[in-house]
Amino acid sequence: MTNMTIAYANHRPETLPLSKPIMEAHEQIILEEPPHPLFAEMVGGKISTDEYLYDQDIEYPAFSHQQCDLLRSLFKAEKGLHQIEPYLDYLIEVQDFFAGGSGPDDLDRATLHYQVYLSEKEATRALIDYYQAVRGEDFALLIESIKQFALADAARFELRDRLRAQAVVSRLDGHHSICVEAGPMHLLLFHHLRRLMPPGWSIRPVFVEHQGLQALGLKTGLYGPGDKLTVHYLFNRRLPRELEDLLCARTLVFMKIVRKEEFADQQDPYPHLRDEAQAMALVNRLSFSQCRKLFMEIRDKSEQEALTLVSAHGV
């Protein structure tokens, strides 16, 4: 029996020490990113990390630099490293197609390129609707806009995970154990892989950050209220209207008080997990009406100002 492990983890520096032993225990590592022409030169030490990352849109610089260091060490240990993320491959090709002067009407609707384009279009439209609603005074409309984005996001995750599962299975050789890197929202990847895996393979999901939560003495905290809503949509589980509304309302407050940028202070081994756990503890005590009142108060406040107001609520 050949083993495959899906290592679910957010792209943060604090997850890399937790992911490292899992990756080291496998012969092949599949990364959650599209192929880059300079990848082999980077892991082989022929070019610097800065050269490799120069033309990439890096959302988390510290994570990306430290991940490159980890990948070099895995390469030296003779691990097979593969970048497999077909959804993003198709998206890049669609963007290049449009940059060349073509438009959406020129896409063949029978292709995966069109499916990816449509998925991104729906998610982007829902996000724009949210941005417009968040500046208005209609709270009910704002709540509905969050639901519509979560639905569009769930549909995008489903397509992305289905395409990636197919691509991963097409690369199986039956002789080398595999660790597949994935973000915590890619839960359908496990289900698609389990459905497609040929005989002779075992597959298990590992939530890397659970070890960090245990170290902090926490039993839960991996998914915020908005992610919880999206997860239910991923599995086509519709919640009672009141609970959907409450998760959306809590999401509005949560997103105002949780840290968005990478933590520079490395004294705490799990700064993001700790920060998110604090934010979740605060919003989970709030009712729908309390969220509505608080959000209108903190909407234009800074992250720290918002956190102070939410922390003081009900004291």
CSV table of C-alpha atoms in Angstrom, one decimal:
chain,number,residue,atom,x,y,z
A,1,MET,CA,0.0,0.0,0.0
A,2,THR,CA,1.4,3.4,-1.1
A,3,ASN,CA,0.6,6.4,1.2
A,4,MET,CA,-0.7,9.8,0.3
A,5,THR,CA,-1.1,12.5,2.9
A,6,ILE,CA,-2.9,15.8,2.3
A,7,ALA,CA,-1.2,18.4,4.6
A,8,TYR,CA,-3.8,21.1,5.2
A,9,ALA,CA,-2.1,24.3,6.3
A,10,ASN,CA,-2.3,28.1,5.9
A,11,HIS,CA,0.5,29.9,4.1
A,12,ARG,CA,2.1,31.3,7.2
A,13,PRO,CA,5.7,31.0,8.6
A,14,GLU,CA,4.3,29.4,11.8
A,15,THR,CA,3.0,26.4,9.8
A,16,LEU,CA,6.3,25.5,8.1
A,17,PRO,CA,8.0,23.9,11.1
A,18,LEU,CA,4.8,21.8,11.5
A,19,SER,CA,4.7,20.8,7.8
A,20,LYS,CA,8.3,20.0,7.5
A,21,PRO,CA,8.3,16.5,9.3
A,22,ILE,CA,5.2,15.5,7.3
A,23,MET,CA,6.9,16.4,4.0
A,24,GLU,CA,10.1,14.7,5.1
A,25,ALA,CA,8.2,11.5,5.7
A,26,HIS,CA,7.2,11.2,2.0
A,27,GLU,CA,9.2,10.7,-1.2
A,28,GLN,CA,7.3,13.2,-3.3
A,29,ILE,CA,5.8,16.6,-2.4
A,30,ILE,CA,3.1,18.2,-4.5
A,31,LEU,CA,3.0,22.0,-3.9
A,32,GLU,CA,-0.1,24.1,-4.2
A,33,GLU,CA,1.1,26.4,-6.9
A,34,PRO,CA,1.4,26.6,-10.7
A,35,PRO,CA,4.7,25.6,-12.3
A,36,HIS,CA,7.3,28.3,-12.5
A,37,PRO,CA,10.1,28.3,-15.1
A,38,LEU,CA,12.8,29.1,-12.5
A,39,PHE,CA,11.6,26.6,-9.8
A,40,ALA,CA,14.2,23.9,-10.5
A,41,GLU,CA,17.0,26.5,-10.5
A,42,MET,CA,15.8,27.9,-7.2
A,43,VAL,CA,15.5,24.6,-5.3
A,44,GLY,CA,18.9,23.6,-6.8
A,45,GLY,CA,20.5,26.7,-5.4
A,46,LYS,CA,21.4,28.1,-8.8
A,47,ILE,CA,19.5,31.3,-8.2
A,48,SER,CA,18.6,33.3,-5.1
A,49,THR,CA,15.2,33.3,-3.5
A,50,ASP,CA,14.8,37.0,-4.4
A,51,GLU,CA,15.5,36.2,-8.0
A,52,TYR,CA,12.9,33.5,-8.0
A,53,LEU,CA,10.2,35.5,-6.3
A,54,TYR,CA,10.9,38.8,-8.1
A,55,ASP,CA,8.2,38.5,-10.8
A,56,GLN,CA,5.6,36.8,-8.6
A,57,ASP,CA,2.7,38.4,-6.8
A,58,ILE,CA,3.7,37.4,-3.3
A,59,GLU,CA,1.0,37.9,-0.7
A,60,TYR,CA,3.0,36.6,2.3
A,61,PRO,CA,6.7,37.5,1.8
A,62,ALA,CA,8.1,35.9,5.0
A,63,PHE,CA,6.3,32.7,4.3
A,64,SER,CA,7.4,32.6,0.7
A,65,HIS,CA,11.1,33.1,1.6
A,66,GLN,CA,11.1,30.6,4.4
A,67,GLN,CA,9.2,28.1,2.2
A,68,CYS,CA,12.0,28.4,-0.4
A,69,ASP,CA,14.5,27.5,2.3
A,70,LEU,CA,12.5,24.5,3.2
A,71,LEU,CA,12.1,23.3,-0.4
A,72,ARG,CA,15.9,23.6,-0.9
A,73,SER,CA,16.4,21.3,2.1
A,74,LEU,CA,13.9,18.8,0.8
A,75,PHE,CA,15.6,18.9,-2.6
A,76,LYS,CA,18.9,18.1,-1.0
A,77,ALA,CA,17.3,15.2,0.7
A,78,GLU,CA,16.3,13.9,-2.7
A,79,LYS,CA,12.6,14.5,-2.4
A,80,GLY,CA,10.6,14.9,-5.6
A,81,LEU,CA,9.1,18.4,-5.8
A,82,HIS,CA,6.2,19.1,-8.1
A,83,GLN,CA,4.1,22.3,-8.6
A,84,ILE,CA,0.6,21.2,-9.5
A,85,GLU,CA,-2.3,23.7,-9.5
A,86,PRO,CA,-4.2,23.5,-12.9
A,87,TYR,CA,-6.9,25.9,-12.0
A,88,LEU,CA,-4.3,28.7,-11.7
A,89,ASP,CA,-2.6,27.4,-14.9
A,90,TYR,CA,-5.9,27.9,-16.8
A,91,LEU,CA,-6.5,31.2,-15.1
A,92,ILE,CA,-3.1,32.6,-16.2
A,93,GLU,CA,-3.7,31.3,-19.7
A,94,VAL,CA,-7.1,33.1,-19.8
A,95,GLN,CA,-5.5,36.3,-18.6
A,96,ASP,CA,-2.8,36.1,-21.2
A,97,PHE,CA,-5.6,35.4,-23.8
A,98,PHE,CA,-7.4,38.6,-22.8
A,99,ALA,CA,-4.1,40.5,-22.7
A,100,GLY,CA,-3.6,39.6,-26.3
A,101,GLY,CA,-6.7,41.4,-27.4
A,102,SER,CA,-9.3,38.6,-27.2
A,103,GLY,CA,-12.4,38.8,-25.0
A,104,PRO,CA,-14.8,36.5,-23.1
A,105,ASP,CA,-16.9,35.9,-26.2
A,106,ASP,CA,-13.8,34.4,-27.9
A,107,LEU,CA,-13.5,31.6,-25.3
A,108,ASP,CA,-14.8,28.2,-26.3
A,109,ARG,CA,-17.6,27.4,-23.8
A,110,ALA,CA,-16.8,23.7,-24.0
A,111,THR,CA,-13.3,24.2,-22.6
A,112,LEU,CA,-12.0,24.2,-19.0
A,113,HIS,CA,-10.6,27.7,-19.7
A,114,TYR,CA,-14.2,28.9,-20.0
A,115,GLN,CA,-15.2,27.1,-16.8
A,116,VAL,CA,-12.4,28.8,-14.9
A,117,TYR,CA,-13.2,32.2,-16.4
A,118,LEU,CA,-16.8,31.8,-15.4
A,119,SER,CA,-15.9,30.7,-11.9
A,120,GLU,CA,-13.7,33.7,-11.4
A,121,LYS,CA,-16.2,36.0,-13.0
A,122,GLU,CA,-19.0,34.9,-10.6
A,123,ALA,CA,-16.7,35.1,-7.5
A,124,THR,CA,-15.5,38.6,-8.5
A,125,ARG,CA,-19.0,39.9,-9.2
A,126,ALA,CA,-20.1,38.6,-5.8
A,127,LEU,CA,-17.1,40.3,-4.2
A,128,ILE,CA,-17.8,43.6,-5.9
A,129,ASP,CA,-21.4,43.4,-4.7
A,130,TYR,CA,-20.1,42.9,-1.2
A,131,TYR,CA,-17.8,45.9,-1.4
A,132,GLN,CA,-20.7,48.0,-2.6
A,133,ALA,CA,-23.0,46.8,0.2
A,134,VAL,CA,-20.4,47.2,2.9
A,135,ARG,CA,-20.4,51.0,2.3
A,136,GLY,CA,-24.2,51.3,2.5
A,137,GLU,CA,-26.7,51.3,5.3
A,138,ASP,CA,-28.8,48.3,4.3
A,139,PHE,CA,-27.5,45.6,6.7
A,140,ALA,CA,-29.8,42.9,5.3
A,141,LEU,CA,-28.4,43.5,1.8
A,142,LEU,CA,-24.9,43.3,3.2
A,143,ILE,CA,-25.7,39.9,4.9
A,144,GLU,CA,-27.0,38.6,1.6
A,145,SER,CA,-23.9,39.7,-0.3
A,146,ILE,CA,-21.8,37.7,2.1
A,147,LYS,CA,-23.9,34.6,1.5
A,148,GLN,CA,-23.7,35.1,-2.3
A,149,PHE,CA,-19.9,35.4,-2.1
A,150,ALA,CA,-19.6,32.3,0.0
A,151,LEU,CA,-21.6,30.4,-2.5
A,152,ALA,CA,-19.5,31.6,-5.4
A,153,ASP,CA,-16.3,30.9,-3.5
A,154,ALA,CA,-17.5,27.4,-2.6
A,155,ALA,CA,-18.2,26.7,-6.3
A,156,ARG,CA,-14.7,28.0,-7.2
A,157,PHE,CA,-13.1,25.7,-4.6
A,158,GLU,CA,-15.1,22.7,-6.0
A,159,LEU,CA,-13.8,23.3,-9.5
A,160,ARG,CA,-10.3,24.0,-8.3
A,161,ASP,CA,-10.1,20.9,-6.2
A,162,ARG,CA,-11.6,18.7,-8.8
A,163,LEU,CA,-9.1,19.8,-11.4
A,164,ARG,CA,-6.2,19.4,-9.0
A,165,ALA,CA,-7.3,16.0,-7.9
A,166,GLN,CA,-7.4,14.8,-11.5
A,167,ALA,CA,-3.9,16.3,-12.2
A,168,VAL,CA,-2.4,14.7,-9.1
A,169,VAL,CA,-3.9,11.2,-9.9
A,170,SER,CA,-2.5,11.5,-13.4
A,171,ARG,CA,1.0,11.7,-11.9
A,172,LEU,CA,0.8,8.7,-9.6
A,173,ASP,CA,3.3,5.9,-10.2
A,174,GLY,CA,2.3,3.6,-7.4
A,175,HIS,CA,5.8,3.4,-6.0
A,176,HIS,CA,6.5,6.7,-4.2
A,177,SER,CA,4.6,8.1,-1.1
A,178,ILE,CA,3.2,11.6,-1.7
A,179,CYS,CA,2.5,14.6,0.5
A,180,VAL,CA,0.0,17.0,-1.1
A,181,GLU,CA,0.1,20.6,0.1
A,182,ALA,CA,-3.3,22.3,0.5
A,183,GLY,CA,-5.0,25.2,2.1
A,184,PRO,CA,-7.6,24.4,4.8
A,185,MET,CA,-10.5,25.4,2.6
A,186,HIS,CA,-9.6,22.8,0.0
A,187,LEU,CA,-11.6,20.1,1.8
A,188,LEU,CA,-13.1,18.7,-1.4
A,189,LEU,CA,-9.6,17.8,-2.6
A,190,PHE,CA,-9.6,14.9,-0.2
A,191,HIS,CA,-13.0,13.7,-1.4
A,192,HIS,CA,-12.1,14.0,-5.1
A,193,LEU,CA,-8.8,12.2,-4.6
A,194,ARG,CA,-10.4,9.4,-2.6
A,195,ARG,CA,-12.9,8.9,-5.4
A,196,LEU,CA,-10.2,8.9,-8.1
A,197,MET,CA,-7.4,7.0,-6.4
A,198,PRO,CA,-6.5,3.6,-8.0
A,199,PRO,CA,-6.2,0.4,-6.0
A,200,GLY,CA,-3.1,0.1,-3.8
A,201,TRP,CA,-3.2,3.6,-2.4
A,202,SER,CA,-4.2,4.9,1.1
A,203,ILE,CA,-5.0,8.5,1.7
A,204,ARG,CA,-5.3,10.6,4.8
A,205,PRO,CA,-5.9,14.3,5.6
A,206,VAL,CA,-3.7,16.0,8.2
A,207,PHE,CA,-4.6,19.4,9.6
A,208,VAL,CA,-1.2,20.7,10.4
A,209,GLU,CA,-2.3,23.6,12.6
A,210,HIS,CA,-4.1,21.3,15.0
A,211,GLN,CA,-0.8,20.8,16.6
A,212,GLY,CA,-0.4,24.5,17.1
A,213,LEU,CA,-3.9,24.8,18.5
A,214,GLN,CA,-3.1,22.0,21.0
A,215,ALA,CA,0.0,23.8,22.1
A,216,LEU,CA,-2.1,26.8,22.8
A,217,GLY,CA,-4.6,24.7,24.8
A,218,LEU,CA,-7.3,25.2,22.2
A,219,LYS,CA,-9.7,22.6,20.8
A,220,THR,CA,-11.0,24.6,17.9
A,221,GLY,CA,-10.1,27.7,16.0
A,222,LEU,CA,-9.1,26.7,12.5
A,223,TYR,CA,-12.1,28.2,10.7
A,224,GLY,CA,-13.6,31.6,11.3
A,225,PRO,CA,-17.4,32.3,10.9
A,226,GLY,CA,-17.1,33.1,7.2
A,227,ASP,CA,-15.1,30.0,6.5
A,228,LYS,CA,-17.6,27.9,8.4
A,229,LEU,CA,-20.4,29.2,6.2
A,230,THR,CA,-18.3,28.4,3.1
A,231,VAL,CA,-17.5,24.9,4.3
A,232,HIS,CA,-21.2,24.2,4.7
A,233,TYR,CA,-21.8,25.4,1.1
A,234,LEU,CA,-18.9,23.2,-0.1
A,235,PHE,CA,-20.8,20.1,1.0
A,236,ASN,CA,-24.2,21.5,0.0
A,237,ARG,CA,-25.4,21.7,3.6
A,238,ARG,CA,-27.8,24.6,4.0
A,239,LEU,CA,-28.1,25.9,7.5
A,240,PRO,CA,-31.2,27.5,9.1
A,241,ARG,CA,-31.6,31.1,7.9
A,242,GLU,CA,-31.0,32.5,11.4
A,243,LEU,CA,-27.7,30.7,11.7
A,244,GLU,CA,-26.5,31.7,8.2
A,245,ASP,CA,-27.3,35.3,9.1
A,246,LEU,CA,-25.5,35.1,12.4
A,247,LEU,CA,-22.3,33.6,10.8
A,248,CYS,CA,-22.4,36.4,8.2
A,249,ALA,CA,-22.9,39.1,10.9
A,250,ARG,CA,-20.0,37.7,13.0
A,251,THR,CA,-17.8,37.5,9.9
A,252,LEU,CA,-18.2,41.3,9.5
A,253,VAL,CA,-16.9,41.9,13.0
A,254,PHE,CA,-14.3,39.1,12.8
A,255,MET,CA,-12.7,40.6,9.6
A,256,LYS,CA,-12.4,44.0,11.2
A,257,ILE,CA,-10.4,42.7,14.3
A,258,VAL,CA,-8.3,39.8,13.0
A,259,ARG,CA,-4.7,40.5,11.9
A,260,LYS,CA,-4.4,40.4,8.0
A,261,GLU,CA,-0.6,41.0,7.7
A,262,GLU,CA,2.1,38.6,8.6
A,263,PHE,CA,3.4,38.8,12.1
A,264,ALA,CA,7.0,40.1,12.2
A,265,ASP,CA,7.5,39.1,15.9
A,266,GLN,CA,8.7,35.5,16.0
A,267,GLN,CA,8.7,35.3,19.8
A,268,ASP,CA,5.3,33.6,19.7
A,269,PRO,CA,5.5,30.3,17.7
A,270,TYR,CA,1.8,30.6,16.7
A,271,PRO,CA,0.9,34.3,16.5
A,272,HIS,CA,-1.8,33.9,13.8
A,273,LEU,CA,-3.5,31.0,15.5
A,274,ARG,CA,-3.5,33.0,18.8
A,275,ASP,CA,-4.8,36.1,17.2
A,276,GLU,CA,-7.6,34.3,15.3
A,277,ALA,CA,-8.6,32.4,18.4
A,278,GLN,CA,-8.9,35.6,20.3
A,279,ALA,CA,-11.0,37.2,17.5
A,280,MET,CA,-13.2,34.1,17.3
A,281,ALA,CA,-13.8,34.1,21.1
A,282,LEU,CA,-14.9,37.7,20.9
A,283,VAL,CA,-17.3,37.3,18.0
A,284,ASN,CA,-18.8,34.0,19.1
A,285,ARG,CA,-20.3,35.6,22.1
A,286,LEU,CA,-22.1,38.2,19.9
A,287,SER,CA,-25.8,38.0,18.8
A,288,PHE,CA,-26.9,39.1,15.4
A,289,SER,CA,-28.2,42.5,16.7
A,290,GLN,CA,-25.0,43.1,18.6
A,291,CYS,CA,-22.9,42.4,15.5
A,292,ARG,CA,-25.0,44.8,13.5
A,293,LYS,CA,-24.6,47.6,16.1
A,294,LEU,CA,-20.9,46.9,16.6
A,295,PHE,CA,-20.1,46.7,12.9
A,296,MET,CA,-21.6,50.1,12.2
A,297,GLU,CA,-19.5,51.5,15.0
A,298,ILE,CA,-16.2,49.9,13.8
A,299,ARG,CA,-16.7,49.9,10.1
A,300,ASP,CA,-14.4,52.9,9.6
A,301,LYS,CA,-12.1,52.2,12.5
A,302,SER,CA,-8.5,50.8,12.4
A,303,GLU,CA,-7.9,47.2,13.3
A,304,GLN,CA,-6.7,48.1,16.8
A,305,GLU,CA,-9.5,50.6,17.4
A,306,ALA,CA,-12.1,48.0,16.3
A,307,LEU,CA,-10.5,45.4,18.5
A,308,THR,CA,-10.6,47.7,21.5
A,309,LEU,CA,-14.3,48.5,21.0
A,310,VAL,CA,-15.3,44.8,20.4
A,311,SER,CA,-13.3,43.7,23.5
A,312,ALA,CA,-15.0,46.3,25.6
A,313,HIS,CA,-18.5,45.3,24.4
A,314,GLY,CA,-20.5,43.9,27.2
A,315,VAL,CA,-17.8,44.4,29.9
